[in-house]
Amino acid sequence: MLEKRIDPVKLQYLLLGSLIANTGISFIWPLTTIYLTTYLHESLTMAGIVLFLNSAFTLLGNLLGGFLFDRWHPYQTIASGVFIAAASSLALIFWHGWPFYAIFLLTLGIGNGILVTSLNSIATFMKSHNPSYIFNCLYFTQNLGLVFGSLIVGFVLPFGITYLFILAFLMFTSFEVIVITKYHGLNLVHGHNNQTKLNKVAKNHMNKAQFYQILAILNCVLCVWIAYEQWNSNISTYMLSINLSVQSYSLLWTLNALLIVIFQPFLTHFDDFLTEHLKGRLYLGFTLFAGAFLLLLFARSWTIFAISMALLTTGEVLCLPAVSTYVNDRADDSEKGYYQGIVQSVTSAGRAFGPLIGALIIDNSSYLILFIFCTFIVIISIIIFMLSNQLKLTHQRRNEVSDGTN
């Protein structure tokens, strides 16, 4: 059967699961800062701490999901992640005051971390399309889920936040049904991985240049997400401070999602070209990220925020899905889940530290210093990534010269 290269999960069910899961989670985490500060009357720093802990537990879930996907059973791994997320959202229906909201947000982070890593790990074993194509599609469904969630939140929140938790529970429960009925083929991947490991006499290790490349791309991911999380947390309060409304802030995320919907078909259509020029795609995407935060230094009207968001979104669709492809190209078949777990855990680390770092900078200086800081760390990470790729080229040339001499 393996020779036929059959997908362990049909593509439509993989993407549907991603769409449902991300819609469910978007009912909860984007509101955290506003909910804690406005409804529960906690400080901005406390909101940053809660988001930090949520992302830290998501990071734990990412690592656990990658480990279990490779070492245990993929099917049971993703089913467990969805179950934890569903149980957490169910608890939030009944207990969403302080500190229960924060507590169940942590368990939700573990479940979400496991299921997101599992989805990306499944993508590495899809045979009907290139991994880069699958990663682009997953990124599309992730953001489409954010669109649906954001739109629904605007209509439902006035009736009470309890209804949002109910909707999240229904989403995760629906995903669990899909996993139970459509994801059984995942354990065939597990059996194939175990056989691959048994057939190996020795594990292939990365050379030093490849190791530095992986570290450099992970550093970019960390810095980008530290910066990106300002949009999910502190920029909302900045816009309110300059007399822009919550609706104006929400509209920016609608713009973000709309641009992703527009750009995504082009990415999938030109997937072969973009894969061939993967490094250039990453360079451009990360650079646009830096430019978006540089522009925020001059943002005093909604139009400037919208242009900044457009730059951010373009950079996002170029580089973030490509990171998974970049790492997957360098990962051993028996450790696909582990490496995707590392990518997701670094993402979670950036999301964990981002709101907290932002809140601390704002409390001790200003929003403008925060925007300068975000621009600086992204630019430095790009330079380091470029140097690592140059080191790899130098290493290859030396090997070619050495082989020619021999």
mmCIF file of C-alpha atoms in Angstrom:
data_model
loop_
_atom_site.group_PDB
_atom_site.id
_atom_site.type_symbol
_atom_site.label_atom_id
_atom_site.label_comp_id
_atom_site.label_asym_id
_atom_site.label_seq_id
_atom_site.Cartn_x
_atom_site.Cartn_y
_atom_site.Cartn_z
ATOM 1 C CA MET A 1 0.000 0.000 0.000
ATOM 2 C CA LEU A 2 2.803 2.372 0.814
ATOM 3 C CA GLU A 3 4.169 2.079 -2.663
ATOM 4 C CA LYS A 4 0.874 3.451 -3.988
ATOM 5 C CA ARG A 5 1.619 6.591 -1.967
ATOM 6 C CA ILE A 6 -1.929 7.001 -0.679
ATOM 7 C CA ASP A 7 -2.789 9.997 1.503
ATOM 8 C CA PRO A 8 -3.244 8.922 5.147
ATOM 9 C CA VAL A 9 -6.157 11.393 5.353
ATOM 10 C CA LYS A 10 -8.141 12.732 2.423
ATOM 11 C CA LEU A 11 -7.102 16.308 1.715
ATOM 12 C CA GLN A 12 -10.628 17.699 2.069
ATOM 13 C CA TYR A 13 -10.939 16.273 5.583
ATOM 14 C CA LEU A 14 -7.527 17.578 6.594
ATOM 15 C CA LEU A 15 -8.434 21.094 5.437
ATOM 16 C CA LEU A 16 -11.952 20.900 6.881
ATOM 17 C CA GLY A 17 -10.500 19.896 10.238
ATOM 18 C CA SER A 18 -8.078 22.815 10.135
ATOM 19 C CA LEU A 19 -10.886 25.234 9.225
ATOM 20 C CA ILE A 20 -13.158 24.048 12.039
ATOM 21 C CA ALA A 21 -10.390 24.004 14.668
ATOM 22 C CA ASN A 22 -9.174 27.496 13.820
ATOM 23 C CA THR A 23 -12.707 28.866 13.753
ATOM 24 C CA GLY A 24 -13.250 27.405 17.210
ATOM 25 C CA ILE A 25 -10.069 28.835 18.687
ATOM 26 C CA SER A 26 -10.729 32.250 17.114
ATOM 27 C CA PHE A 27 -13.849 32.549 19.284
ATOM 28 C CA ILE A 28 -11.613 32.694 22.355
ATOM 29 C CA TRP A 29 -7.982 33.878 22.161
ATOM 30 C CA PRO A 30 -8.313 37.102 20.076
ATOM 31 C CA LEU A 31 -10.624 38.523 22.747
ATOM 32 C CA THR A 32 -8.310 37.764 25.663
ATOM 33 C CA THR A 33 -6.768 41.225 26.099
ATOM 34 C CA ILE A 34 -10.062 43.104 25.699
ATOM 35 C CA TYR A 35 -11.989 40.602 27.842
ATOM 36 C CA LEU A 36 -9.470 40.677 30.691
ATOM 37 C CA THR A 37 -9.046 44.457 30.743
ATOM 38 C CA THR A 38 -12.615 45.569 29.945
ATOM 39 C CA TYR A 39 -14.865 42.853 31.392
ATOM 40 C CA LEU A 40 -12.714 41.364 34.185
ATOM 41 C CA HIS A 41 -10.953 44.685 34.962
ATOM 42 C CA GLU A 42 -7.424 43.237 35.013
ATOM 43 C CA SER A 43 -4.358 45.264 33.979
ATOM 44 C CA LEU A 44 -2.711 45.218 30.564
ATOM 45 C CA THR A 45 0.349 43.595 32.137
ATOM 46 C CA MET A 46 -1.814 40.841 33.642
ATOM 47 C CA ALA A 47 -3.387 40.278 30.216
ATOM 48 C CA GLY A 48 0.128 39.961 28.805
ATOM 49 C CA ILE A 49 1.015 37.407 31.484
ATOM 50 C CA VAL A 50 -2.100 35.347 30.728
ATOM 51 C CA LEU A 51 -1.333 35.376 27.001
ATOM 52 C CA PHE A 52 2.253 34.439 27.815
ATOM 53 C CA LEU A 53 1.158 31.444 29.877
ATOM 54 C CA ASN A 54 -1.404 30.412 27.252
ATOM 55 C CA SER A 55 1.269 30.384 24.564
ATOM 56 C CA ALA A 56 3.722 28.645 26.902
ATOM 57 C CA PHE A 57 1.208 25.847 27.414
ATOM 58 C CA THR A 58 0.553 25.816 23.661
ATOM 59 C CA LEU A 59 4.317 25.393 23.212
ATOM 60 C CA LEU A 60 4.170 22.433 25.591
ATOM 61 C CA GLY A 61 1.322 21.028 23.518
ATOM 62 C CA ASN A 62 3.331 21.532 20.310
ATOM 63 C CA LEU A 63 6.309 19.588 21.672
ATOM 64 C CA LEU A 64 4.088 16.902 23.163
ATOM 65 C CA GLY A 65 2.112 16.606 19.922
ATOM 66 C CA GLY A 66 5.266 16.231 17.811
ATOM 67 C CA PHE A 67 6.711 13.626 20.178
ATOM 68 C CA LEU A 68 3.517 11.580 20.382
ATOM 69 C CA PHE A 69 2.910 11.803 16.627
ATOM 70 C CA ASP A 70 6.303 10.172 15.953
ATOM 71 C CA ARG A 71 6.630 7.871 18.974
ATOM 72 C CA TRP A 72 3.041 6.903 19.782
ATOM 73 C CA HIS A 73 0.017 6.902 17.412
ATOM 74 C CA PRO A 74 -0.824 9.881 15.153
ATOM 75 C CA TYR A 75 -4.553 9.128 15.209
ATOM 76 C CA GLN A 76 -4.764 8.960 18.997
ATOM 77 C CA THR A 77 -2.525 12.038 19.274
ATOM 78 C CA ILE A 78 -4.738 14.384 17.267
ATOM 79 C CA ALA A 79 -7.911 12.897 18.809
ATOM 80 C CA SER A 80 -6.502 13.615 22.286
ATOM 81 C CA GLY A 81 -5.610 17.211 21.336
ATOM 82 C CA VAL A 82 -9.097 17.929 20.013
ATOM 83 C CA PHE A 83 -10.669 16.320 23.090
ATOM 84 C CA ILE A 84 -8.629 18.528 25.465
ATOM 85 C CA ALA A 85 -9.616 21.644 23.475
ATOM 86 C CA ALA A 86 -13.296 20.630 23.503
ATOM 87 C CA ALA A 87 -13.258 19.893 27.242
ATOM 88 C CA SER A 88 -11.587 23.253 27.972
ATOM 89 C CA SER A 89 -14.135 25.220 25.951
ATOM 90 C CA LEU A 90 -16.937 23.281 27.678
ATOM 91 C CA ALA A 91 -15.532 24.298 31.072
ATOM 92 C CA LEU A 92 -15.360 27.946 29.961
ATOM 93 C CA ILE A 93 -19.114 27.916 29.312
ATOM 94 C CA PHE A 94 -19.709 27.521 33.041
ATOM 95 C CA TRP A 95 -16.591 29.128 34.560
ATOM 96 C CA HIS A 96 -15.246 32.201 32.755
ATOM 97 C CA GLY A 97 -14.662 34.619 35.613
ATOM 98 C CA TRP A 98 -11.275 35.351 37.158
ATOM 99 C CA PRO A 99 -9.135 33.232 37.580
ATOM 100 C CA PHE A 100 -10.994 30.336 35.917
ATOM 101 C CA TYR A 101 -10.854 31.982 32.490
ATOM 102 C CA ALA A 102 -7.045 32.039 32.680
ATOM 103 C CA ILE A 103 -6.838 28.450 33.984
ATOM 104 C CA PHE A 104 -8.940 26.932 31.216
ATOM 105 C CA LEU A 105 -7.139 29.075 28.656
ATOM 106 C CA LEU A 106 -3.981 27.145 29.642
ATOM 107 C CA THR A 107 -5.539 23.712 29.132
ATOM 108 C CA LEU A 108 -6.994 24.961 25.865
ATOM 109 C CA GLY A 109 -3.437 25.926 24.852
ATOM 110 C CA ILE A 110 -2.214 22.359 25.413
ATOM 111 C CA GLY A 111 -5.009 20.887 23.314
ATOM 112 C CA ASN A 112 -4.597 23.471 20.578
ATOM 113 C CA GLY A 113 -0.830 22.907 20.495
ATOM 114 C CA ILE A 114 -1.247 19.155 20.065
ATOM 115 C CA LEU A 115 -3.828 19.411 17.298
ATOM 116 C CA VAL A 116 -2.049 22.162 15.309
ATOM 117 C CA THR A 117 1.252 20.246 15.351
ATOM 118 C CA SER A 118 -0.614 17.091 14.362
ATOM 119 C CA LEU A 119 -2.234 18.825 11.379
ATOM 120 C CA ASN A 120 1.130 20.107 10.130
ATOM 121 C CA SER A 121 2.724 16.714 10.727
ATOM 122 C CA ILE A 122 -0.001 15.035 8.696
ATOM 123 C CA ALA A 123 0.766 17.466 5.852
ATOM 124 C CA THR A 124 4.321 16.101 5.601
ATOM 125 C CA PHE A 125 2.945 12.661 4.711
ATOM 126 C CA MET A 126 0.374 13.707 2.137
ATOM 127 C CA LYS A 127 1.272 12.170 -1.213
ATOM 128 C CA SER A 128 -1.243 13.716 -3.606
ATOM 129 C CA HIS A 129 0.503 17.131 -3.547
ATOM 130 C CA ASN A 130 3.849 18.644 -2.615
ATOM 131 C CA PRO A 131 4.219 19.465 1.098
ATOM 132 C CA SER A 132 4.541 23.177 0.251
ATOM 133 C CA TYR A 133 1.115 23.066 -1.441
ATOM 134 C CA ILE A 134 -0.442 21.439 1.630
ATOM 135 C CA PHE A 135 1.191 23.949 3.988
ATOM 136 C CA ASN A 136 -0.171 26.828 1.888
ATOM 137 C CA CYS A 137 -3.654 25.307 1.993
ATOM 138 C CA LEU A 138 -3.469 24.769 5.752
ATOM 139 C CA TYR A 139 -2.394 28.357 6.217
ATOM 140 C CA PHE A 140 -5.343 29.436 4.101
ATOM 141 C CA THR A 141 -7.858 27.436 6.167
ATOM 142 C CA GLN A 142 -6.241 28.700 9.372
ATOM 143 C CA ASN A 143 -6.865 32.291 8.351
ATOM 144 C CA LEU A 144 -10.260 31.562 6.827
ATOM 145 C CA GLY A 145 -11.201 30.195 10.234
ATOM 146 C CA LEU A 146 -10.043 33.491 11.732
ATOM 147 C CA VAL A 147 -12.310 35.356 9.289
ATOM 148 C CA PHE A 148 -15.349 33.291 10.204
ATOM 149 C CA GLY A 149 -14.555 33.515 13.907
ATOM 150 C CA SER A 150 -13.969 37.271 13.870
ATOM 151 C CA LEU A 151 -17.168 37.957 11.953
ATOM 152 C CA ILE A 152 -19.239 35.735 14.218
ATOM 153 C CA VAL A 153 -17.703 37.259 17.375
ATOM 154 C CA GLY A 154 -18.875 40.715 16.326
ATOM 155 C CA PHE A 155 -22.473 39.533 16.101
ATOM 156 C CA VAL A 156 -22.541 37.174 19.096
ATOM 157 C CA LEU A 157 -20.518 39.051 21.750
ATOM 158 C CA PRO A 158 -23.274 41.624 22.490
ATOM 159 C CA PHE A 159 -25.492 38.726 23.650
ATOM 160 C CA GLY A 160 -22.843 37.505 26.104
ATOM 161 C CA ILE A 161 -19.452 35.854 25.979
ATOM 162 C CA THR A 162 -20.959 32.527 27.120
ATOM 163 C CA TYR A 163 -22.391 32.007 23.645
ATOM 164 C CA LEU A 164 -18.897 32.259 22.131
ATOM 165 C CA PHE A 165 -17.671 29.473 24.391
ATOM 166 C CA ILE A 166 -20.668 27.369 23.378
ATOM 167 C CA LEU A 167 -19.822 27.893 19.709
ATOM 168 C CA ALA A 168 -16.170 26.993 20.361
ATOM 169 C CA PHE A 169 -17.254 23.785 22.102
ATOM 170 C CA LEU A 170 -19.484 22.872 19.143
ATOM 171 C CA MET A 171 -16.611 23.498 16.726
ATOM 172 C CA PHE A 172 -14.167 21.264 18.584
ATOM 173 C CA THR A 173 -16.801 18.576 19.063
ATOM 174 C CA SER A 174 -17.498 18.604 15.319
ATOM 175 C CA PHE A 175 -13.777 18.248 14.617
ATOM 176 C CA GLU A 176 -13.563 15.317 17.040
ATOM 177 C CA VAL A 177 -16.323 13.552 15.091
ATOM 178 C CA ILE A 178 -14.379 14.080 11.853
ATOM 179 C CA VAL A 179 -11.175 12.764 13.444
ATOM 180 C CA ILE A 180 -12.919 9.658 14.792
ATOM 181 C CA THR A 181 -14.555 8.841 11.464
ATOM 182 C CA LYS A 182 -12.013 10.005 8.850
ATOM 183 C CA TYR A 183 -8.491 9.980 10.345
ATOM 184 C CA HIS A 184 -7.934 6.252 10.987
ATOM 185 C CA GLY A 185 -5.391 5.991 8.168
ATOM 186 C CA LEU A 186 -2.904 8.010 10.208
ATOM 187 C CA ASN A 187 -1.710 4.957 12.099
ATOM 188 C CA LEU A 188 -0.496 3.469 8.813
ATOM 189 C CA VAL A 189 1.969 6.356 8.745
ATOM 190 C CA HIS A 190 3.031 5.432 12.262
ATOM 191 C CA GLY A 191 3.669 1.841 11.222
ATOM 192 C CA HIS A 192 5.683 2.971 8.211
ATOM 193 C CA ASN A 193 7.770 5.310 10.375
ATOM 194 C CA ASN A 194 8.578 2.542 12.838
ATOM 195 C CA GLN A 195 9.650 0.252 10.017
ATOM 196 C CA THR A 196 11.833 3.038 8.614
ATOM 197 C CA LYS A 197 13.521 3.449 11.962
ATOM 198 C CA LEU A 198 14.139 -0.301 12.262
ATOM 199 C CA ASN A 199 15.698 -0.388 8.816
ATOM 200 C CA LYS A 200 18.155 2.398 9.655
ATOM 201 C CA VAL A 201 21.565 1.362 10.889
ATOM 202 C CA ALA A 202 22.553 4.851 11.938
ATOM 203 C CA LYS A 203 20.770 8.164 12.148
ATOM 204 C CA ASN A 204 21.718 10.811 9.640
ATOM 205 C CA HIS A 205 22.915 13.965 11.333
ATOM 206 C CA MET A 206 22.828 17.468 9.948
ATOM 207 C CA ASN A 207 26.135 19.043 9.102
ATOM 208 C CA LYS A 208 27.090 22.247 10.893
ATOM 209 C CA ALA A 209 25.925 24.535 8.074
ATOM 210 C CA GLN A 210 22.465 22.912 7.969
ATOM 211 C CA PHE A 211 22.226 23.176 11.748
ATOM 212 C CA TYR A 212 22.893 26.920 11.574
ATOM 213 C CA GLN A 213 20.277 27.286 8.828
ATOM 214 C CA ILE A 214 17.641 25.645 10.992
ATOM 215 C CA LEU A 215 18.588 27.776 13.994
ATOM 216 C CA ALA A 216 18.495 30.930 11.867
ATOM 217 C CA ILE A 217 15.048 30.263 10.393
ATOM 218 C CA LEU A 218 13.717 29.436 13.857
ATOM 219 C CA ASN A 219 15.174 32.713 15.119
ATOM 220 C CA CYS A 220 13.298 34.530 12.340
ATOM 221 C CA VAL A 221 10.085 32.761 13.320
ATOM 222 C CA LEU A 222 10.571 33.721 16.974
ATOM 223 C CA CYS A 223 11.233 37.410 16.200
ATOM 224 C CA VAL A 224 8.419 37.659 13.672
ATOM 225 C CA TRP A 225 5.890 36.226 16.106
ATOM 226 C CA ILE A 226 7.062 38.456 18.946
ATOM 227 C CA ALA A 227 6.344 41.366 16.617
ATOM 228 C CA TYR A 228 3.158 39.887 15.146
ATOM 229 C CA GLU A 229 1.606 39.358 18.576
ATOM 230 C CA GLN A 230 1.545 43.121 19.111
ATOM 231 C CA TRP A 231 -1.264 43.203 16.563
ATOM 232 C CA ASN A 232 -3.177 40.584 18.543
ATOM 233 C CA SER A 233 -2.724 42.367 21.856
ATOM 234 C CA ASN A 234 -1.198 45.815 22.354
ATOM 235 C CA ILE A 235 -2.016 47.533 19.059
ATOM 236 C CA SER A 236 -5.715 47.277 19.894
ATOM 237 C CA THR A 237 -5.192 49.390 23.028
ATOM 238 C CA TYR A 238 -2.950 51.800 21.085
ATOM 239 C CA MET A 239 -5.697 52.381 18.527
ATOM 240 C CA LEU A 240 -8.190 53.032 21.319
ATOM 241 C CA SER A 241 -5.758 55.517 22.886
ATOM 242 C CA ILE A 242 -5.719 57.613 19.684
ATOM 243 C CA ASN A 243 -9.527 57.598 19.482
ATOM 244 C CA LEU A 244 -10.006 54.774 16.988
ATOM 245 C CA SER A 245 -12.767 52.278 17.761
ATOM 246 C CA VAL A 246 -12.790 48.568 18.488
ATOM 247 C CA GLN A 247 -14.725 48.158 15.246
ATOM 248 C CA SER A 248 -11.858 49.851 13.362
ATOM 249 C CA TYR A 249 -9.419 47.381 14.919
ATOM 250 C CA SER A 250 -11.649 44.403 14.035
ATOM 251 C CA LEU A 251 -11.933 45.680 10.477
ATOM 252 C CA LEU A 252 -8.146 45.433 10.120
ATOM 253 C CA TRP A 253 -8.345 41.702 10.808
ATOM 254 C CA THR A 254 -11.103 41.404 8.241
ATOM 255 C CA LEU A 255 -8.721 43.130 5.796
ATOM 256 C CA ASN A 256 -5.971 40.713 6.836
ATOM 257 C CA ALA A 257 -8.149 37.702 6.139
ATOM 258 C CA LEU A 258 -9.495 39.149 2.883
ATOM 259 C CA LEU A 259 -5.983 39.703 1.538
ATOM 260 C CA ILE A 260 -5.016 36.161 2.476
ATOM 261 C CA VAL A 261 -8.062 34.845 0.625
ATOM 262 C CA ILE A 262 -7.046 36.902 -2.424
ATOM 263 C CA PHE A 263 -3.331 36.021 -2.364
ATOM 264 C CA GLN A 264 -3.643 32.334 -1.511
ATOM 265 C CA PRO A 265 -4.824 31.128 -4.948
ATOM 266 C CA PHE A 266 -1.768 32.797 -6.509
ATOM 267 C CA LEU A 267 0.530 31.063 -4.031
ATOM 268 C CA THR A 268 -0.934 27.652 -4.779
ATOM 269 C CA HIS A 269 -0.929 28.288 -8.539
ATOM 270 C CA PHE A 270 2.748 29.277 -8.521
ATOM 271 C CA ASP A 271 3.721 26.720 -5.889
ATOM 272 C CA ASP A 272 6.445 25.099 -8.008
ATOM 273 C CA PHE A 273 8.070 28.477 -8.766
ATOM 274 C CA LEU A 274 7.860 29.615 -5.138
ATOM 275 C CA THR A 275 9.300 26.325 -3.908
ATOM 276 C CA GLU A 276 12.173 26.654 -6.357
ATOM 277 C CA HIS A 277 12.856 30.163 -5.010
ATOM 278 C CA LEU A 278 12.084 29.337 -1.392
ATOM 279 C CA LYS A 279 14.837 31.433 0.162
ATOM 280 C CA GLY A 280 13.889 34.507 -1.858
ATOM 281 C CA ARG A 281 10.274 34.051 -0.802
ATOM 282 C CA LEU A 282 11.361 33.946 2.837
ATOM 283 C CA TYR A 283 13.642 36.995 2.501
ATOM 284 C CA LEU A 284 10.886 39.073 0.927
ATOM 285 C CA GLY A 285 8.234 37.978 3.404
ATOM 286 C CA PHE A 286 10.344 38.744 6.472
ATOM 287 C CA THR A 287 11.385 42.123 5.009
ATOM 288 C CA LEU A 288 7.751 43.130 4.480
ATOM 289 C CA PHE A 289 7.110 42.257 8.126
ATOM 290 C CA ALA A 290 9.820 44.696 9.195
ATOM 291 C CA GLY A 291 8.430 47.378 6.871
ATOM 292 C CA ALA A 292 4.942 47.007 8.362
ATOM 293 C CA PHE A 293 6.193 47.836 11.856
ATOM 294 C CA LEU A 294 8.374 50.667 10.595
ATOM 295 C CA LEU A 295 5.247 52.223 9.075
ATOM 296 C CA LEU A 296 3.455 52.061 12.431
ATOM 297 C CA LEU A 297 5.775 54.816 13.666
ATOM 298 C CA PHE A 298 3.713 57.197 11.521
ATOM 299 C CA ALA A 299 0.272 55.671 12.088
ATOM 300 C CA ARG A 300 -2.246 58.233 13.306
ATOM 301 C CA SER A 301 -5.177 57.336 11.077
ATOM 302 C CA TRP A 302 -6.964 54.105 10.178
ATOM 303 C CA THR A 303 -5.630 54.325 6.607
ATOM 304 C CA ILE A 304 -1.988 54.039 7.751
ATOM 305 C CA PHE A 305 -2.878 51.111 9.998
ATOM 306 C CA ALA A 306 -4.583 49.482 7.001
ATOM 307 C CA ILE A 307 -1.501 49.940 4.791
ATOM 308 C CA SER A 308 0.669 48.512 7.551
ATOM 309 C CA MET A 309 -1.666 45.540 7.876
ATOM 310 C CA ALA A 310 -1.531 45.016 4.095
ATOM 311 C CA LEU A 311 2.289 44.877 4.219
ATOM 312 C CA LEU A 312 2.147 42.565 7.216
ATOM 313 C CA THR A 313 -0.337 40.244 5.515
ATOM 314 C CA THR A 314 1.662 40.058 2.284
ATOM 315 C CA GLY A 315 4.768 39.197 4.257
ATOM 316 C CA GLU A 316 2.792 36.699 6.294
ATOM 317 C CA VAL A 317 1.450 34.694 3.341
ATOM 318 C CA LEU A 318 4.891 34.648 1.733
ATOM 319 C CA CYS A 319 7.059 33.553 4.646
ATOM 320 C CA LEU A 320 5.055 31.820 7.363
ATOM 321 C CA PRO A 321 3.765 28.814 5.352
ATOM 322 C CA ALA A 322 7.192 28.581 3.677
ATOM 323 C CA VAL A 323 8.929 28.060 7.029
ATOM 324 C CA SER A 324 7.282 24.652 7.412
ATOM 325 C CA THR A 325 8.401 23.722 3.891
ATOM 326 C CA TYR A 326 11.954 24.922 4.563
ATOM 327 C CA VAL A 327 12.218 22.814 7.715
ATOM 328 C CA ASN A 328 10.418 19.824 6.198
ATOM 329 C CA ASP A 329 12.938 19.716 3.335
ATOM 330 C CA ARG A 330 15.680 19.168 5.914
ATOM 331 C CA ALA A 331 13.819 16.730 8.173
ATOM 332 C CA ASP A 332 14.255 12.973 8.259
ATOM 333 C CA ASP A 333 11.127 10.986 7.309
ATOM 334 C CA SER A 334 11.030 9.320 10.722
ATOM 335 C CA GLU A 335 11.011 12.685 12.527
ATOM 336 C CA LYS A 336 8.616 14.821 10.506
ATOM 337 C CA GLY A 337 6.336 15.317 13.505
ATOM 338 C CA TYR A 338 9.240 16.281 15.739
ATOM 339 C CA TYR A 339 10.468 19.027 13.396
ATOM 340 C CA GLN A 340 6.988 20.406 12.758
ATOM 341 C CA GLY A 341 6.528 20.411 16.524
ATOM 342 C CA ILE A 342 9.707 22.477 16.870
ATOM 343 C CA VAL A 343 8.430 25.023 14.330
ATOM 344 C CA GLN A 344 5.106 25.279 16.103
ATOM 345 C CA SER A 345 6.756 25.463 19.535
ATOM 346 C CA VAL A 346 8.961 28.369 18.441
ATOM 347 C CA THR A 347 5.835 30.028 17.059
ATOM 348 C CA SER A 348 4.160 29.507 20.429
ATOM 349 C CA ALA A 349 7.234 30.904 22.203
ATOM 350 C CA GLY A 350 7.011 34.069 20.108
ATOM 351 C CA ARG A 351 3.310 34.318 20.840
ATOM 352 C CA ALA A 352 4.027 33.770 24.525
ATOM 353 C CA PHE A 353 6.723 36.413 24.882
ATOM 354 C CA GLY A 354 5.220 38.903 22.405
ATOM 355 C CA PRO A 355 2.346 40.356 24.477
ATOM 356 C CA LEU A 356 4.403 40.325 27.673
ATOM 357 C CA ILE A 357 7.420 42.032 26.068
ATOM 358 C CA GLY A 358 5.123 44.537 24.401
ATOM 359 C CA ALA A 359 3.300 45.353 27.638
ATOM 360 C CA LEU A 360 6.572 45.801 29.529
ATOM 361 C CA ILE A 361 7.980 48.116 26.847
ATOM 362 C CA ILE A 362 4.791 50.182 26.780
ATOM 363 C CA ASP A 363 4.621 50.430 30.573
ATOM 364 C CA ASN A 364 8.263 51.586 30.771
ATOM 365 C CA SER A 365 8.530 53.710 27.604
ATOM 366 C CA SER A 366 6.024 54.102 24.772
ATOM 367 C CA TYR A 367 4.268 52.477 21.847
ATOM 368 C CA LEU A 368 6.722 54.113 19.427
ATOM 369 C CA ILE A 369 9.666 52.440 21.174
ATOM 370 C CA LEU A 370 7.769 49.158 20.859
ATOM 371 C CA PHE A 371 7.405 49.619 17.089
ATOM 372 C CA ILE A 372 11.125 50.451 16.749
ATOM 373 C CA PHE A 373 12.004 47.365 18.788
ATOM 374 C CA CYS A 374 9.840 45.104 16.569
ATOM 375 C CA THR A 375 11.371 46.520 13.380
ATOM 376 C CA PHE A 376 14.886 46.069 14.739
ATOM 377 C CA ILE A 377 14.587 42.431 15.867
ATOM 378 C CA VAL A 378 13.007 41.340 12.574
ATOM 379 C CA ILE A 379 15.727 43.052 10.497
ATOM 380 C CA ILE A 380 18.504 41.520 12.623
ATOM 381 C CA SER A 381 16.936 38.051 12.283
ATOM 382 C CA ILE A 382 16.808 38.456 8.480
ATOM 383 C CA ILE A 383 20.511 39.336 8.383
ATOM 384 C CA ILE A 384 21.374 36.289 10.506
ATOM 385 C CA PHE A 385 19.258 34.052 8.245
ATOM 386 C CA MET A 386 20.999 35.398 5.133
ATOM 387 C CA LEU A 387 24.408 34.770 6.706
ATOM 388 C CA SER A 388 23.443 31.193 7.573
ATOM 389 C CA ASN A 389 22.457 30.511 3.967
ATOM 390 C CA GLN A 390 25.708 32.045 2.766
ATOM 391 C CA LEU A 391 27.558 29.749 5.176
ATOM 392 C CA LYS A 392 25.727 26.784 3.652
ATOM 393 C CA LEU A 393 26.800 27.832 0.135
ATOM 394 C CA THR A 394 30.398 28.210 1.285
ATOM 395 C CA HIS A 395 30.242 24.760 2.877
ATOM 396 C CA GLN A 396 28.914 23.235 -0.361
ATOM 397 C CA ARG A 397 31.620 24.869 -2.469
ATOM 398 C CA ARG A 398 34.316 23.569 -0.152
ATOM 399 C CA ASN A 399 32.889 20.065 -0.421
ATOM 400 C CA GLU A 400 32.798 20.327 -4.219
ATOM 401 C CA VAL A 401 36.407 21.484 -4.307
ATOM 402 C CA SER A 402 37.359 18.694 -1.914
ATOM 403 C CA ASP A 403 35.560 16.076 -4.047
ATOM 404 C CA GLY A 404 37.205 17.427 -7.190
ATOM 405 C CA THR A 405 40.645 17.226 -5.570
ATOM 406 C CA ASN A 406 40.060 13.663 -4.488
#
